CSV table of C-alpha atoms in Angstrom, one decimal:
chain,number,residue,atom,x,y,z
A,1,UNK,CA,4.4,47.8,58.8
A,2,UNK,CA,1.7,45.6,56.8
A,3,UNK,CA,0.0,44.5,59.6
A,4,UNK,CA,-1.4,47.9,60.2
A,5,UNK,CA,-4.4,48.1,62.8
A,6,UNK,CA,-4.1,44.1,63.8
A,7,UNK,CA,-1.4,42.7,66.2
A,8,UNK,CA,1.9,41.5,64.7
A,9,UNK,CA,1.1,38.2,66.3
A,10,UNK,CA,-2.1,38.3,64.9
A,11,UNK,CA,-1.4,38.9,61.2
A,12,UNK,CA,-1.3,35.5,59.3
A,13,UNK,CA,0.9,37.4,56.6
A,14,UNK,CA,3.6,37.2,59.3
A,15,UNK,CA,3.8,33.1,60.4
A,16,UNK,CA,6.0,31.4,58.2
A,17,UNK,CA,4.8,27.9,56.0
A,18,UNK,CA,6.1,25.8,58.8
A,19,UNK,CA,4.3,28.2,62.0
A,20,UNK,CA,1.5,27.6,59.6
A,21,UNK,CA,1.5,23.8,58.9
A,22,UNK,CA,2.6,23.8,62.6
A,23,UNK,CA,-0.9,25.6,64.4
A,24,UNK,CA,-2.4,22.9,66.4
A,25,UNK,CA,-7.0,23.3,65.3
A,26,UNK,CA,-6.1,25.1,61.6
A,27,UNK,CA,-9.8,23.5,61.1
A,28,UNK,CA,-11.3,26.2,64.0
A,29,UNK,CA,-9.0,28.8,63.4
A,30,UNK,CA,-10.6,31.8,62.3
A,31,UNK,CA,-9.4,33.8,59.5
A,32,UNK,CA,-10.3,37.7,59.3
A,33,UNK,CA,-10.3,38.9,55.3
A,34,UNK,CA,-10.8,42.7,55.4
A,35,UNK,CA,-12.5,44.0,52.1
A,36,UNK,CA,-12.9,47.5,51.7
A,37,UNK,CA,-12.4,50.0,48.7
A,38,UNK,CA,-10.3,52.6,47.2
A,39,UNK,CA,-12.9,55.7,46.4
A,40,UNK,CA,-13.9,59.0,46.7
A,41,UNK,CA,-15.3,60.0,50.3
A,42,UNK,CA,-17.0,63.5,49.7
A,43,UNK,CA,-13.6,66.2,50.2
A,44,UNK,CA,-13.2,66.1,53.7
A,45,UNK,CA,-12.3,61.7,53.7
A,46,UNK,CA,-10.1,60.2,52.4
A,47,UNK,CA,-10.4,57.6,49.4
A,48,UNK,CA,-9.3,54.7,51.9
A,49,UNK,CA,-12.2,55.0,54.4
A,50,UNK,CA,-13.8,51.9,53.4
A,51,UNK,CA,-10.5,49.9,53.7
A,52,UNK,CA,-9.2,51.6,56.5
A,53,UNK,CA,-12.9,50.8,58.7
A,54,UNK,CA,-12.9,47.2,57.8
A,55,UNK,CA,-9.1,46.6,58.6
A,56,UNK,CA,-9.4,48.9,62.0
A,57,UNK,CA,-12.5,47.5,63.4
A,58,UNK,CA,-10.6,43.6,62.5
A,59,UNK,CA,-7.4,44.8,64.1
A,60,UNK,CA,-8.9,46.5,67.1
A,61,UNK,CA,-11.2,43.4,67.8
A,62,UNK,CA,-8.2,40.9,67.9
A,63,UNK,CA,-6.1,43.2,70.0
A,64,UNK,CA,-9.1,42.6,72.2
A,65,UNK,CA,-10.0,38.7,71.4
A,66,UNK,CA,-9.1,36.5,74.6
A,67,UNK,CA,-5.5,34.4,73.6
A,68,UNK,CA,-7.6,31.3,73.6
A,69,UNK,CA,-9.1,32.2,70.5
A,70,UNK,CA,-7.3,31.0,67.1
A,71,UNK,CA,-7.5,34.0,65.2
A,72,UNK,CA,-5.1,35.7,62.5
A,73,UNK,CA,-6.0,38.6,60.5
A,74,UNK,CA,-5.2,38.7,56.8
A,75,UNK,CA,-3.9,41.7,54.5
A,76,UNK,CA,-6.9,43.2,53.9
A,77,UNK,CA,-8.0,43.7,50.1
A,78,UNK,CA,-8.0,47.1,49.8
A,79,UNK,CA,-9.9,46.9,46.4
A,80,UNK,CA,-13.4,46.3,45.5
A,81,UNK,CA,-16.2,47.3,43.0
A,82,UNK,CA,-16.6,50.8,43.6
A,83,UNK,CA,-18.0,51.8,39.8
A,84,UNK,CA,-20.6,54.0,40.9
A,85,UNK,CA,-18.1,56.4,41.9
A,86,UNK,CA,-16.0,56.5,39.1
A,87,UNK,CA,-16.7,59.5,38.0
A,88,UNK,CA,-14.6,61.3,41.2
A,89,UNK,CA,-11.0,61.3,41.0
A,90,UNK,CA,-9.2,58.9,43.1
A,91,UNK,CA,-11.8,56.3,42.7
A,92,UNK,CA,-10.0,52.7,42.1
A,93,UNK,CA,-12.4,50.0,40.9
A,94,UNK,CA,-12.5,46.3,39.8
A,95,UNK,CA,-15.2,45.1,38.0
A,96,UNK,CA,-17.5,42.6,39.8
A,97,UNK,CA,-16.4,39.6,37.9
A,98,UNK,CA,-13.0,40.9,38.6
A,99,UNK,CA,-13.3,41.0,42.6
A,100,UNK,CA,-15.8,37.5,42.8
A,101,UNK,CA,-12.5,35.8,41.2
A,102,UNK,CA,-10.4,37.5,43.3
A,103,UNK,CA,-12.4,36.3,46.6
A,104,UNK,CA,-12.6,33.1,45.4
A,105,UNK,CA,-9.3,32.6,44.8
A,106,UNK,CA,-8.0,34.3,48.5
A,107,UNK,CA,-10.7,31.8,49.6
A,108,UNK,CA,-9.1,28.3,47.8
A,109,UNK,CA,-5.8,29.6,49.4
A,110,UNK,CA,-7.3,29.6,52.3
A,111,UNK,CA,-8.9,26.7,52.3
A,112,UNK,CA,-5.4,25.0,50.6
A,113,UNK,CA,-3.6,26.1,54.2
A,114,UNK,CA,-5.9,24.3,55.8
A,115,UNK,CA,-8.1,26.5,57.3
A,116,UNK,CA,-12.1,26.0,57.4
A,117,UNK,CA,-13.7,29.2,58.7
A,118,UNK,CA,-13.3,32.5,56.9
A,119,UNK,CA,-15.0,35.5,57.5
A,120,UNK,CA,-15.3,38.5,55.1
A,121,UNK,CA,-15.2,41.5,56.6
A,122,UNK,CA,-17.0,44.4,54.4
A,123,UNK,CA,-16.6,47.5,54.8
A,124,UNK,CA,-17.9,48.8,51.4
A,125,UNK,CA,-21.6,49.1,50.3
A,126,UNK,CA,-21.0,48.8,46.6
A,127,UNK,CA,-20.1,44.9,46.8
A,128,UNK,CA,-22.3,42.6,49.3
A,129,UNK,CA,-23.5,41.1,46.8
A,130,UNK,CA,-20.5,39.5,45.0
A,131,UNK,CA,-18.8,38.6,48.7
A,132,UNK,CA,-22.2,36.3,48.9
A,133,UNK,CA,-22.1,34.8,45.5
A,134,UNK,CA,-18.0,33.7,46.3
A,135,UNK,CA,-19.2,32.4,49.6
A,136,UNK,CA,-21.8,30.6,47.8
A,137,UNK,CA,-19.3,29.5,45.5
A,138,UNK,CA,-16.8,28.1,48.2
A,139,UNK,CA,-19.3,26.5,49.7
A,140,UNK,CA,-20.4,24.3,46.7
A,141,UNK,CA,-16.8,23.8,46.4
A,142,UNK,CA,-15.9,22.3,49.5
A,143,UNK,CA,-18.4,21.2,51.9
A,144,UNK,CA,-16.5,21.4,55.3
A,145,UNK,CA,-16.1,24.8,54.6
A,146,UNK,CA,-17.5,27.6,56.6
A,147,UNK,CA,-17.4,31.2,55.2
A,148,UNK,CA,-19.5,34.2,56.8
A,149,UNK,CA,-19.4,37.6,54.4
A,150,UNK,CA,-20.4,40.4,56.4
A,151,UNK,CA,-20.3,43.9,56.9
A,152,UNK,CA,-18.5,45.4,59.0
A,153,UNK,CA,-21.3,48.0,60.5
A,154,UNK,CA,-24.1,44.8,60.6
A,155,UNK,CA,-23.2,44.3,63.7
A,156,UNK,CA,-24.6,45.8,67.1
A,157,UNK,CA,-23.2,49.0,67.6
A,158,UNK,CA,-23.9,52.7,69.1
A,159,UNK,CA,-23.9,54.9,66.0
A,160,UNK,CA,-27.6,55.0,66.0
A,161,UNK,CA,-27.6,56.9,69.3
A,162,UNK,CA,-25.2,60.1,67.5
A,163,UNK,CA,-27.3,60.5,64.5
A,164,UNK,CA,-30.8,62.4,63.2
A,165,UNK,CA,-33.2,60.3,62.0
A,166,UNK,CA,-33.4,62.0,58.7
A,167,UNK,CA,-29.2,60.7,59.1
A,168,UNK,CA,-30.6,57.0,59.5
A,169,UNK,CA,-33.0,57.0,57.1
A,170,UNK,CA,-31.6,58.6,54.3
A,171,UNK,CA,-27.8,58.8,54.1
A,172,UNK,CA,-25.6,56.3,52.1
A,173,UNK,CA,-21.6,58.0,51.9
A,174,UNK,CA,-19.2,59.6,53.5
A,175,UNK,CA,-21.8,61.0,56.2
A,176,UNK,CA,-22.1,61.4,60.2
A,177,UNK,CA,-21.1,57.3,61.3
A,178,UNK,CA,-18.5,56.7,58.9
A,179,UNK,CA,-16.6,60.4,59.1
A,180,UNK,CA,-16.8,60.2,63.2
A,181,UNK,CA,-15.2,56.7,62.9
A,182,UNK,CA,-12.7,58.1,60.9
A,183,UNK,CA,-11.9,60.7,63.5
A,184,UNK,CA,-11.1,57.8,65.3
A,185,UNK,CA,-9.0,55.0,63.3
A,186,UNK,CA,-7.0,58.0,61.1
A,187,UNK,CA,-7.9,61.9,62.3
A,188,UNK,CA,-4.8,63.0,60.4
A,189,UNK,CA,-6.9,61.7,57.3
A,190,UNK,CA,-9.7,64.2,57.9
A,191,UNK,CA,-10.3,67.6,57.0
A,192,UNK,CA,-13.4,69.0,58.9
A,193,UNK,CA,-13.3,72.4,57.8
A,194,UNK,CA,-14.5,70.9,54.0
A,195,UNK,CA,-16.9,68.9,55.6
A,196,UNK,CA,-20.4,69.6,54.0
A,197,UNK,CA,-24.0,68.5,53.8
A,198,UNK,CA,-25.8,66.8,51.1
A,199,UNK,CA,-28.8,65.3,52.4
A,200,UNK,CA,-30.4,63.2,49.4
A,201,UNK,CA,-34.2,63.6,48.7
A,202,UNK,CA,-36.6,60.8,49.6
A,203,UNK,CA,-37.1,58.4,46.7
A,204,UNK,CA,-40.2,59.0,44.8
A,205,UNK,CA,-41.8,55.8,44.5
A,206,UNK,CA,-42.6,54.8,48.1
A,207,UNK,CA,-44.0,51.4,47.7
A,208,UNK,CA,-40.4,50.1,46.6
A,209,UNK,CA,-38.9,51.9,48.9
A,210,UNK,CA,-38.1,52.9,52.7
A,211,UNK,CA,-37.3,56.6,51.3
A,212,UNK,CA,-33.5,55.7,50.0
A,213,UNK,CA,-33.3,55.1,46.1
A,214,UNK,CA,-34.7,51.7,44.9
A,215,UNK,CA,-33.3,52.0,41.4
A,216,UNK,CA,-30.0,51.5,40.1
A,217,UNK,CA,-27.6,55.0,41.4
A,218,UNK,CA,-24.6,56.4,40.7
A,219,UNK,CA,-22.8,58.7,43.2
A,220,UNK,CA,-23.0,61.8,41.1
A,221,UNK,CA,-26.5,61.7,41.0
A,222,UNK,CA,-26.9,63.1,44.2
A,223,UNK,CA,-24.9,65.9,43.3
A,224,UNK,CA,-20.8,67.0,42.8
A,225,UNK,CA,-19.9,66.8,46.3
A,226,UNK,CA,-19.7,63.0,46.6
A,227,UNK,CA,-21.4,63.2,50.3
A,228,UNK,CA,-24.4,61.7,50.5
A,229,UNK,CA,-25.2,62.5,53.8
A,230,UNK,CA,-24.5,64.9,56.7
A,231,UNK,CA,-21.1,64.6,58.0
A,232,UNK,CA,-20.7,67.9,59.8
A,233,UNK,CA,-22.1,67.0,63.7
A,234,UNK,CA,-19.2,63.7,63.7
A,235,UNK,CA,-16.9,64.1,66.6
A,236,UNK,CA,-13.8,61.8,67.8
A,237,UNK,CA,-15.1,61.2,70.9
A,238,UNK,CA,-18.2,59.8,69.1
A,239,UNK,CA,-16.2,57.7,66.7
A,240,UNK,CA,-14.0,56.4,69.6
A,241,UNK,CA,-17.6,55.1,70.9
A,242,UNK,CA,-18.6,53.5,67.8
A,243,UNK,CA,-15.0,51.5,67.3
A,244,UNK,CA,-15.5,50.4,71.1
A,245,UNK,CA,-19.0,48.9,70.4
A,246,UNK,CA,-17.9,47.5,66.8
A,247,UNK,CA,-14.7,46.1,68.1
A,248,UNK,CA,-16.8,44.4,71.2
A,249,UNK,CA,-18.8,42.9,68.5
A,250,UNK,CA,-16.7,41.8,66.6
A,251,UNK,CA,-15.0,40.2,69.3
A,252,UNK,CA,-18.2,38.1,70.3
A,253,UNK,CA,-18.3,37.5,66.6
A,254,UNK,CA,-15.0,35.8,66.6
A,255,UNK,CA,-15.6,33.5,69.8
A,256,UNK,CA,-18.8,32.3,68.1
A,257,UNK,CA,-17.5,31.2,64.6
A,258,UNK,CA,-14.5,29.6,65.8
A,259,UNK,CA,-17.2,27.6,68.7
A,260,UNK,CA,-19.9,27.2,66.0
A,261,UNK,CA,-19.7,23.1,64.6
A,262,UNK,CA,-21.7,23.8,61.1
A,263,UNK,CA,-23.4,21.1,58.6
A,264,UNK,CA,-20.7,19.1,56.9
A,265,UNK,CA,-21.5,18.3,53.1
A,266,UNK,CA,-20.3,14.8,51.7
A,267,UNK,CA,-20.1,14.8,48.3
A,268,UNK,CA,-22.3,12.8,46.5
A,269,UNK,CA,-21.0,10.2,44.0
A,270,UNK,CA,-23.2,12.0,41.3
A,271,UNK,CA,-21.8,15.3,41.7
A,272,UNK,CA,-19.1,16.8,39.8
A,273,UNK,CA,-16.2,19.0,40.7
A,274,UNK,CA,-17.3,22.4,40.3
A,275,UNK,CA,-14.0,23.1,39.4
A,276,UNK,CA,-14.5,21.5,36.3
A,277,UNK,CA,-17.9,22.7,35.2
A,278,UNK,CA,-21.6,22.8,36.9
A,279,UNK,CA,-22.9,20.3,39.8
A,280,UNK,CA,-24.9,17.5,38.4
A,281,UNK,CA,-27.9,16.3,40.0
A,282,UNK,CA,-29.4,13.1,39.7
A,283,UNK,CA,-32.1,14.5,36.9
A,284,UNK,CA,-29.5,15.5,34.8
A,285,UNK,CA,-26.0,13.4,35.6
């Protein structure tokens, strides 16, 4: 069924217009938007890792999120801008102007329903960036409107403890943390025996750099496997760890934004609707 890792009750795909128009705070109610990607993950994952970690960390944290908690999950947006891995088969990517319009839009739905607090839940490296500039963008929009993009992995979790420190410091793909969480949310997805190393070297210009690349990278520069990383110590049982601690997370997570009371911006007379073209300020109205 659609709602895949989150509970039925959970999934705001499922409530009809009237259950909807019908919840009781829609203003605190918290609305989970799973982002992840559609692209190559070295030959032992598959191409949905990043979409499949942001929905299963989501899912398992409401099956865990006390009843008291207005929470709903939405259908997670299983495509993002993945272009620096285009050059592997399988590899499904919009453009960033593309997936900003795309967020923006879920977002003014959103926000249409209702609702004021959406998080973005990212589970893909390639896109931070353009999660932040539609939050930005909502915000300026509508000034009651709360809307955290995150990743899913920046929260506290136990993945540290299972990997080398060259793993910390220098892997970016399809290595140990996101291959043992796989084991976890989808083990029929993963193929261990093709499971191989491709640690990157350190970048070479150090002031820039904490030893991972400072300059613009596509994944094929790091060589034809599409791992960049070691992938080869992951277990399940350590992946089962890591979802525990990411869930528990993501559970305090969800308590906090739908306590948190955040600034609410009245619009001033000289401003104009973004909608229609740039905010004015006084200077220039």
């Amino acid at each position: 069924m659609l709602h895949g890792y989150a509970p039925p009750h959970r999934f705001l795909p499922y409530l009809s217009w009237i259950d909807i128009a019908g919840l009781p705070d829609r203003a605190n109610t918290v609305i989970m938007l799973p982002v992840g990607a559609i692209e190559q993950h070295g030959p032992h994952l598959p191409c949905a890792v990043d979409s499949c970690i942001a929905a299963g960390v989501v899912g398992h944290a409401l099956h865990r999120l006390s009843a008291d908690i207005p929470a709903y999950a939405m259908a997670p947006l299983t495509y993002g801008k993945s272009d620096e891995h285009l050059h592997f088969p399988g590899t499904m990517t919009l453009s960033g102007q593309t997936l900003l319009a795309t967020i923006t839009e879920i977002g003014e739905s959103v926000y249409r329903a209702g609702f004021r607090k959406l998080v973005l839940v990212n589970g893909h490296g390639g896109q931070p960036q353009v999660l932040e500039m539609a939050a930005r963008e909502l915000r300026l929009r509508h000034g009651d409107y709360v809307i955290v993009p995150h990743s899913v992995w920046r929260v506290p979790n136990v993945a540290g403890q299972f990997l080398s420190a060259t793993e910390k410091r220098l892997s970016m793909h399809a290595a140990h943390g996101e291959t043992a969480l796989m084991l976890a949310l989808a083990p029929d997805t993963v193929r261990m025996d093709r499971a191989v190393a491709n640690v990157p070297p350190e970048f070479p210009c150090k002031t820039l750099s904490d030893g991972r690349p400072a300059a613009a990278w596509t994944a094929r520069d790091f060589g034809p496997s599409g791992v960049i990383g070691d992938p080869t110590p992951a277990t399940r049982e350590q992946g089962e760890a890591i979802l525990e601690s990411l869930s528990a997370s993501w559970v305090q997570a969800m308590t906090e934004v739908h306590q948190m009371q955040w600034i609410v911006r009245e619009q001033q007379s000289w401003e104009r609707s973004p909608f229609n073209g740039d905010i004015q300020t006084a200077e220039n109205a």
